[in-house]
Amino acid sequence: MTGSARSVVALLFLLVGSAARADSAVTDGLLPNGNFEDGPDKSQLNGTVVTGRYAIPNWEISGFVEYIESGHREQDMILAVPEGARAVRLGNDATIRQRLSVTRRAYYSITFSAARTCAQKEKLNVSVTPEFGVLPIQTVYTSSGWDSYSWAFRAKHSVVWLSIHNPGEEEDPACGPLIDSIAIKNLYPPRRTKGNMLRNGDLEEGPYIFPDATWGVLVPPIFEDEHSPLPGWMIMSDTKVIKYVDSPHHRVPQGARAVELVAGRETALVQEVATVPGRSYRLSFSVGDAGNGCKDSLAVEAYAARATAKVPYESQGTGGHKRAQLDFAAVANLTRVVFQSFNYHTKPDGTLCGPLVDDISLVSVRKRAARL
Ligand SMILES: *[C@@H]1O[C@H](CO)[C@@H](O)[C@H](O)[C@H]1NC(C)=O
Ligand SMILES: *[C@@H]1O[C@H](CO)[C@@H](O)[C@H](O)[C@H]1NC(C)=O
Ligand SMILES: *[C@@H]1O[C@H](CO)[C@@H](O)[C@H](O)[C@H]1NC(C)=O
């Protein structure tokens, strides 16, 4: 073989190899039967209880799992289902899992919809071994009762199991969250760019948002920026969240996505950045409203080192934003920039809402440093 023939063969090999990988790895969007529209055979149901381990196509189950059809009546409550007509309910110690082909070492976010049914403090353990996250399904952020939650992982292997487990131990074993619409998205954690010391400062990279989800996606507490569904950012809270919103359904200050601070001072959006003690920095950001009816006197508080800024924003609930900034001198090698909603706010339907933050940048202001 001549050198060029050999390189053609090598090239073909590469192309075939990568095509095969691309074919088998999951693609962004709903997982196979991720909305549970494909259900068990009648012979594998006892009432609503699923009796066969492999009864739900594409899924494996264990524990007390129920298959719920939209309109199912229970204790005078009619359960509506956000996507299609069917969902599952995870009772005590119930698990659903699906095997996924992924790209090793790549980052992924998982988005799914969940509704609490009986207990106040329901939780879900979402995992892709060895990583897991225990998500509080406690506060309801929509009037329908269904919220979309996100979680992220970095694939350690090319085939992984995604599991959702209800670790609950309620008196009624059937108590537990309803689950529907499970989707995945490749995450490409952005690096710092020239002119901004923050990563993902424009908040454009984040979890999958369903095209028909007008209610955004919640990002639950995450204390590690590496594996955050909102790369670069941590969500500091006990049980509360931030809401990730997109331009097809909301007004956003810049680009296609932004963060709505929906939990008052109970949640902070935080990024840690390397700084030089004594040097001056300027944090700039947009504050606005998502045009979702959050009509109130909103305010965002921003903190960095020993500086704070309270940025008031009078919201008509119809969208809009303004720029704000916080100048500070670093006091350590690492500085946390922190954003919080100054207060709690609700929409006329009683659901929580708050100010938006977007388009966040941090720069070093060198000439000022000499004067400090
Ligand atoms: C169906 O569930 C009921 C109540 O839990 C139980 O008594 C019955 O034996 C179950 N039927 C089958 C066929 O497993
Ligand atoms: C969550 O699930 C993972 C995987 O099954 C397990 O290793 C982990 O211990 C669980 N965590 C909690 C807090 O239940
Ligand atoms: C910053 O880092 C340097 C070198 O790692 C260390 O010597 C210094 O004590 C640190 N300063 C502060 C304020 O943390």
Coordinates of C-alpha atoms and ligand atoms in Angstrom, one line a residue:
M1 CA 0.0 0.0 0.0
T2 CA 1.2 3.5 -0.8
G3 CA 1.4 6.1 2.0
S4 CA -1.7 7.9 0.7
A5 CA -3.7 4.7 0.3
R6 CA -2.8 3.8 3.9
S7 CA -3.9 7.1 5.2
V8 CA -7.2 6.8 3.2
V9 CA -7.8 3.5 4.9
A10 CA -6.9 5.0 8.3
L11 CA -9.3 7.9 7.6
L12 CA -12.1 5.5 6.7
F13 CA -11.4 3.6 9.9
L14 CA -11.7 6.7 11.9
L15 CA -14.9 7.7 10.1
V16 CA -16.5 4.3 10.6
G17 CA -15.3 4.2 14.2
S18 CA -16.8 7.6 15.1
A19 CA -20.0 7.0 13.1
A20 CA -20.6 3.8 15.1
R21 CA -20.0 5.7 18.4
A22 CA -22.3 8.5 17.3
D23 CA -25.0 6.0 16.4
S24 CA -25.0 4.3 19.8
A25 CA -24.6 7.3 22.1
V26 CA -27.7 9.0 23.3
T27 CA -28.8 12.2 21.6
D28 CA -30.2 15.3 23.2
G29 CA -33.9 15.1 24.0
L30 CA -36.3 12.7 25.5
L31 CA -34.9 9.3 26.4
P32 CA -36.3 6.2 24.7
N33 CA -39.8 5.9 26.3
G34 CA -38.8 8.8 28.5
N35 CA -42.4 9.9 28.8
F36 CA -43.7 6.4 29.6
E37 CA -46.3 6.5 26.8
D38 CA -45.3 3.0 26.0
G39 CA -46.8 1.1 29.0
P40 CA -47.0 -2.4 30.5
D41 CA -49.1 -5.1 29.2
K42 CA -52.4 -5.6 31.3
S43 CA -51.0 -8.9 32.5
Q44 CA -48.2 -7.0 34.2
L45 CA -50.4 -4.6 36.2
N46 CA -52.3 -5.2 39.3
G47 CA -54.6 -2.2 39.4
T48 CA -52.0 0.6 38.9
V49 CA -49.1 -1.4 40.4
V50 CA -46.5 -2.6 37.9
T51 CA -45.7 -6.3 38.7
G52 CA -43.0 -7.1 36.1
R53 CA -39.4 -5.9 36.4
Y54 CA -39.2 -5.3 32.6
A55 CA -42.9 -4.4 32.1
I56 CA -42.3 -0.8 31.1
P57 CA -40.5 -0.8 27.7
N58 CA -36.9 0.5 27.9
W59 CA -37.0 0.6 31.7
E60 CA -36.2 -1.7 34.5
I61 CA -38.0 -1.2 37.8
S62 CA -37.8 -2.4 41.4
G63 CA -40.0 -1.7 44.4
F64 CA -43.4 -0.2 44.5
V65 CA -43.9 1.4 41.0
E66 CA -47.3 2.5 39.8
Y67 CA -48.3 3.3 36.2
I68 CA -50.6 6.3 36.2
E69 CA -52.8 7.4 33.4
S70 CA -53.8 11.1 33.1
G71 CA -57.1 11.8 34.9
H72 CA -56.5 9.0 37.4
R73 CA -58.6 9.9 40.5
E74 CA -57.2 9.6 43.9
Q75 CA -58.4 10.9 47.2
D76 CA -60.5 13.5 45.3
M77 CA -57.4 14.7 43.5
I78 CA -57.2 14.2 39.7
L79 CA -53.6 13.6 38.6
A80 CA -52.8 15.4 35.4
V81 CA -49.8 14.4 33.5
P82 CA -47.6 17.1 31.8
E83 CA -46.5 15.1 28.7
G84 CA -48.8 12.8 26.9
A85 CA -51.1 10.8 29.1
R86 CA -49.0 8.5 31.3
A87 CA -46.5 8.7 34.1
V88 CA -45.0 6.5 36.8
R89 CA -45.2 6.9 40.5
L90 CA -42.3 5.8 42.7
G91 CA -43.5 4.5 46.0
N92 CA -41.3 3.5 49.0
D93 CA -37.9 2.4 47.9
A94 CA -38.9 2.2 44.3
T95 CA -36.4 2.6 41.5
I96 CA -36.7 3.0 37.7
R97 CA -33.5 2.7 35.6
Q98 CA -32.4 2.8 32.0
R99 CA -29.1 1.8 30.4
L100 CA -27.6 4.6 28.4
S101 CA -24.7 4.6 25.8
V102 CA -22.8 7.8 26.4
T103 CA -19.4 9.3 25.5
R104 CA -16.9 8.5 28.2
R105 CA -15.7 11.5 30.2
A106 CA -18.4 13.8 28.6
Y107 CA -20.7 15.8 30.8
Y108 CA -24.5 15.3 30.6
S109 CA -27.5 16.9 32.2
I110 CA -30.7 15.1 33.0
T111 CA -34.1 16.9 33.0
F112 CA -37.3 15.3 34.2
S113 CA -40.7 16.4 35.5
A114 CA -41.9 15.4 38.9
A115 CA -44.9 16.1 41.1
R116 CA -45.2 15.5 44.8
T117 CA -48.2 13.4 45.8
C118 CA -48.6 13.0 49.6
A119 CA -45.7 13.8 51.9
Q120 CA -44.2 17.3 52.3
K121 CA -40.7 16.1 52.1
E122 CA -40.4 13.8 49.2
K123 CA -36.9 13.3 47.8
L124 CA -35.4 11.6 44.8
N125 CA -32.0 10.1 44.5
V126 CA -30.9 10.5 40.8
S127 CA -27.7 8.6 40.0
V128 CA -25.3 7.5 37.4
T129 CA -22.7 5.5 39.4
P130 CA -20.6 6.6 41.1
E131 CA -22.3 10.0 41.1
F132 CA -25.6 10.8 42.7
G133 CA -27.7 13.7 43.8
V134 CA -30.6 13.7 46.3
L135 CA -33.1 16.2 45.0
P136 CA -35.7 17.7 47.3
I137 CA -39.2 17.5 45.7
Q138 CA -40.6 19.6 48.4
T139 CA -41.6 23.1 47.3
V140 CA -44.0 23.4 44.3
Y141 CA -43.1 26.1 41.8
T142 CA -45.9 25.7 39.3
S143 CA -49.7 25.9 39.6
S144 CA -50.0 22.5 37.9
G145 CA -47.9 20.9 40.6
W146 CA -45.4 19.6 38.0
D147 CA -41.9 21.0 38.0
S148 CA -39.0 20.1 35.8
Y149 CA -35.8 19.3 37.7
S150 CA -32.2 19.0 36.5
W151 CA -29.1 17.1 37.5
A152 CA -25.8 16.5 35.8
F153 CA -23.0 13.9 35.7
R154 CA -19.8 13.2 34.0
A155 CA -19.7 9.7 32.3
K156 CA -17.1 7.4 33.8
H157 CA -17.9 4.6 31.3
S158 CA -19.4 4.4 27.8
V159 CA -22.4 2.5 29.1
V160 CA -24.0 3.7 32.3
W161 CA -27.3 3.2 34.2
L162 CA -29.4 6.2 35.0
S163 CA -31.4 5.5 38.1
I164 CA -34.1 7.4 39.9
H165 CA -34.9 6.1 43.3
N166 CA -37.4 7.2 46.0
P167 CA -35.6 6.5 49.3
G168 CA -38.8 7.4 51.1
E169 CA -40.3 5.3 54.0
E170 CA -43.9 6.6 54.3
E171 CA -46.6 4.8 56.1
D172 CA -48.5 4.4 52.9
P173 CA -46.1 2.5 50.6
A174 CA -47.8 4.0 47.5
C175 CA -46.8 7.6 48.6
G176 CA -44.1 9.1 46.4
P177 CA -43.4 11.5 43.6
L178 CA -44.9 11.1 40.1
I179 CA -42.2 11.1 37.3
D180 CA -42.6 12.0 33.6
S181 CA -40.6 13.2 30.6
I182 CA -37.0 12.2 31.2
A183 CA -34.5 13.9 28.9
I184 CA -30.8 14.1 28.5
K185 CA -28.4 16.8 27.0
N186 CA -24.7 16.9 26.4
L187 CA -23.1 19.7 28.4
Y188 CA -20.1 21.6 27.1
P189 CA -18.8 23.3 30.2
P190 CA -17.6 26.7 28.8
R191 CA -14.1 27.9 29.6
R192 CA -13.2 31.4 30.7
T193 CA -13.2 33.7 27.7
K194 CA -11.0 36.8 27.2
G195 CA -12.7 39.7 28.9
N196 CA -14.6 37.7 31.5
M197 CA -13.0 35.9 34.5
L198 CA -16.3 33.9 35.0
R199 CA -17.2 30.7 33.3
N200 CA -20.6 30.5 31.7
G201 CA -21.2 34.1 32.7
D202 CA -23.8 34.5 30.0
L203 CA -25.6 31.4 31.5
E204 CA -26.2 30.1 28.0
E205 CA -25.0 26.6 28.8
G206 CA -27.3 24.7 31.0
P207 CA -29.8 21.8 31.3
Y208 CA -32.2 20.7 28.7
I209 CA -35.5 22.6 28.6
F210 CA -38.5 20.9 27.0
P211 CA -39.7 22.8 23.9
D212 CA -43.2 22.8 25.4
A213 CA -42.2 23.6 29.0
T214 CA -43.4 27.1 29.7
W215 CA -42.3 26.8 33.3
G216 CA -38.5 26.6 33.0
V217 CA -36.3 24.0 34.7
L218 CA -35.3 24.0 38.3
V219 CA -31.6 23.6 39.3
P220 CA -31.5 22.1 42.8
P221 CA -28.8 22.7 45.4
I222 CA -25.4 21.8 44.0
F223 CA -22.2 22.6 45.9
E224 CA -19.8 21.6 43.2
D225 CA -19.3 23.6 40.0
E226 CA -17.7 20.7 38.2
H227 CA -20.9 18.6 38.0
S228 CA -23.4 21.4 37.9
P229 CA -26.3 21.3 35.4
L230 CA -25.4 25.0 35.1
P231 CA -21.7 24.7 34.4
G232 CA -19.4 27.0 36.4
W233 CA -22.2 27.8 38.9
M234 CA -23.1 26.4 42.3
I235 CA -26.6 26.6 43.8
M236 CA -26.2 27.2 47.6
S237 CA -29.3 26.2 49.4
D238 CA -30.7 23.7 51.9
T239 CA -33.8 22.6 49.9
K240 CA -34.5 25.4 47.5
V241 CA -33.6 26.0 43.8
I242 CA -33.0 28.5 41.1
K243 CA -35.1 28.5 37.9
Y244 CA -33.5 28.3 34.5
V245 CA -35.6 30.0 31.9
D246 CA -35.4 30.3 28.1
S247 CA -36.3 32.9 25.5
P248 CA -39.0 30.9 23.6
H249 CA -41.1 31.1 26.8
H250 CA -39.7 34.1 28.8
R251 CA -38.1 37.5 28.3
V252 CA -34.4 37.1 28.9
P253 CA -31.9 40.1 29.0
Q254 CA -29.3 38.5 26.7
G255 CA -29.0 35.4 24.6
A256 CA -31.5 32.6 25.0
R257 CA -31.3 31.7 28.7
A258 CA -31.2 33.3 32.1
V259 CA -31.6 32.5 35.8
E260 CA -34.7 33.5 37.8
L261 CA -34.0 33.7 41.6
V262 CA -37.3 32.2 42.9
A263 CA -36.5 31.4 46.5
G264 CA -35.6 34.7 48.2
R265 CA -32.6 34.6 50.4
E266 CA -32.9 30.8 50.8
T267 CA -30.9 30.3 47.6
A268 CA -27.7 31.8 46.2
L269 CA -26.2 31.6 42.8
V270 CA -22.5 31.4 43.4
Q271 CA -19.2 31.1 41.4
E272 CA -15.7 30.9 42.8
V273 CA -13.0 32.6 41.0
A274 CA -9.2 33.0 41.4
T275 CA -8.3 36.5 42.4
V276 CA -5.2 38.4 43.6
P277 CA -5.6 39.8 47.1
G278 CA -5.6 43.6 47.0
R279 CA -6.4 43.9 43.4
S280 CA -9.6 45.6 42.3
Y281 CA -12.4 43.9 40.2
R282 CA -15.6 44.9 38.7
L283 CA -18.6 42.6 38.6
S284 CA -21.2 43.6 35.9
F285 CA -24.6 41.9 35.4
S286 CA -28.2 42.4 34.2
V287 CA -31.2 42.4 36.5
G288 CA -34.6 42.1 35.1
D289 CA -37.9 40.1 35.0
A290 CA -38.9 37.2 32.9
G291 CA -42.1 38.7 31.6
N292 CA -44.0 36.0 33.5
G293 CA -46.3 38.1 35.6
C294 CA -43.9 38.7 38.5
K295 CA -45.1 42.2 39.2
D296 CA -43.5 43.6 42.3
S297 CA -40.6 45.7 43.6
L298 CA -37.8 43.2 43.0
A299 CA -34.2 43.5 44.1
V300 CA -31.0 41.4 43.5
E301 CA -28.2 41.5 46.1
A302 CA -24.7 40.8 44.8
Y303 CA -21.8 40.1 47.1
A304 CA -18.0 39.7 46.5
A305 CA -15.2 39.9 49.0
R306 CA -16.3 42.6 51.5
A307 CA -18.5 44.5 49.0
T308 CA -22.3 44.2 48.5
A309 CA -24.7 45.9 46.2
K310 CA -28.5 45.9 46.3
V311 CA -30.0 46.5 42.9
P312 CA -33.7 47.4 43.0
Y313 CA -35.8 46.6 40.0
E314 CA -39.4 47.7 39.6
S315 CA -41.1 44.9 37.7
Q316 CA -44.3 45.2 35.7
G317 CA -44.1 41.5 35.1
T318 CA -43.8 42.1 31.3
G319 CA -40.1 41.8 30.8
G320 CA -37.2 44.3 30.9
H321 CA -33.8 44.6 32.5
K322 CA -31.1 47.0 33.6
R323 CA -27.3 46.8 34.0
A324 CA -25.7 47.0 37.4
Q325 CA -22.2 46.6 38.8
L326 CA -20.3 45.9 42.0
D327 CA -16.7 47.1 42.5
F328 CA -14.6 45.2 45.0
A329 CA -11.1 44.6 46.2
A330 CA -10.1 40.9 46.6
V331 CA -9.1 39.8 50.1
A332 CA -8.2 36.2 49.2
N333 CA -6.9 34.0 46.4
L334 CA -10.4 32.8 45.8
T335 CA -13.4 35.1 45.7
R336 CA -17.0 34.0 45.6
V337 CA -19.4 36.1 43.6
V338 CA -22.9 35.6 45.0
F339 CA -26.4 36.6 43.8
Q340 CA -29.6 36.4 45.8
S341 CA -33.1 37.7 45.5
F342 CA -33.6 40.3 48.3
N343 CA -37.1 39.0 49.0
Y344 CA -39.8 36.4 48.2
H345 CA -42.3 37.2 45.5
T346 CA -45.3 35.4 44.1
K347 CA -47.3 35.7 40.9
P348 CA -51.1 36.1 41.0
D349 CA -51.5 32.3 40.8
G350 CA -49.6 32.0 44.1
T351 CA -46.4 30.5 42.6
L352 CA -43.0 31.7 43.6
C353 CA -41.1 34.1 41.3
G354 CA -38.3 36.6 41.5
P355 CA -35.7 38.7 39.6
L356 CA -33.7 37.5 36.7
V357 CA -29.9 37.7 36.6
D358 CA -28.0 37.3 33.3
D359 CA -25.0 38.3 31.3
I360 CA -22.6 38.4 34.3
S361 CA -19.0 39.4 33.8
L362 CA -16.0 39.9 36.1
V363 CA -12.9 41.9 35.1
S364 CA -9.8 43.1 36.9
V365 CA -9.5 46.9 37.1
R366 CA -5.8 47.2 37.2
K367 CA -5.2 50.9 37.4
R368 CA -7.3 51.3 40.6
A369 CA -5.2 48.7 42.4
A370 CA -2.3 51.1 42.8
R371 CA -4.4 53.5 44.8
L372 CA -5.7 50.9 47.3
Ligands
LIG1 C1 -53.2 -7.5 43.6 O1 -53.0 -6.6 44.7 C2 -53.9 -6.9 45.8 C3 -53.8 -5.9 46.9 O2 -52.5 -5.5 47.1 C4 -53.5 -8.3 46.3 O3 -54.4 -8.7 47.4 C5 -53.7 -9.3 45.2 O4 -53.2 -10.6 45.6 C6 -52.8 -8.9 44.0 N1 -53.2 -9.8 42.8 C7 -52.2 -10.4 42.2 C8 -52.7 -11.2 41.0 O5 -51.0 -10.3 42.5
LIG2 C1 -28.1 7.3 46.0 O1 -28.0 6.3 45.1 C2 -26.7 5.8 44.9 C3 -26.7 4.8 43.8 O2 -27.6 3.7 44.0 C4 -26.1 5.3 46.1 O3 -24.8 4.9 45.9 C5 -26.2 6.4 47.2 O4 -25.7 5.9 48.4 C6 -27.6 6.9 47.3 N1 -27.5 8.1 48.2 C7 -28.4 8.3 49.2 C8 -28.2 9.5 50.1 O5 -29.4 7.6 49.3
LIG3 C1 -2.5 32.9 48.2 O1 -1.7 31.8 47.6 C2 -0.3 31.8 47.9 C3 0.4 30.8 47.1 O2 -0.4 29.7 46.9 C4 -0.2 31.7 49.4 O3 1.2 31.8 49.7 C5 -0.9 32.9 50.1 O4 -0.8 32.7 51.5 C6 -2.3 32.9 49.7 N1 -2.9 34.1 50.2 C7 -4.1 34.2 50.7 C8 -4.6 35.5 51.2 O5 -4.9 33.2 50.8

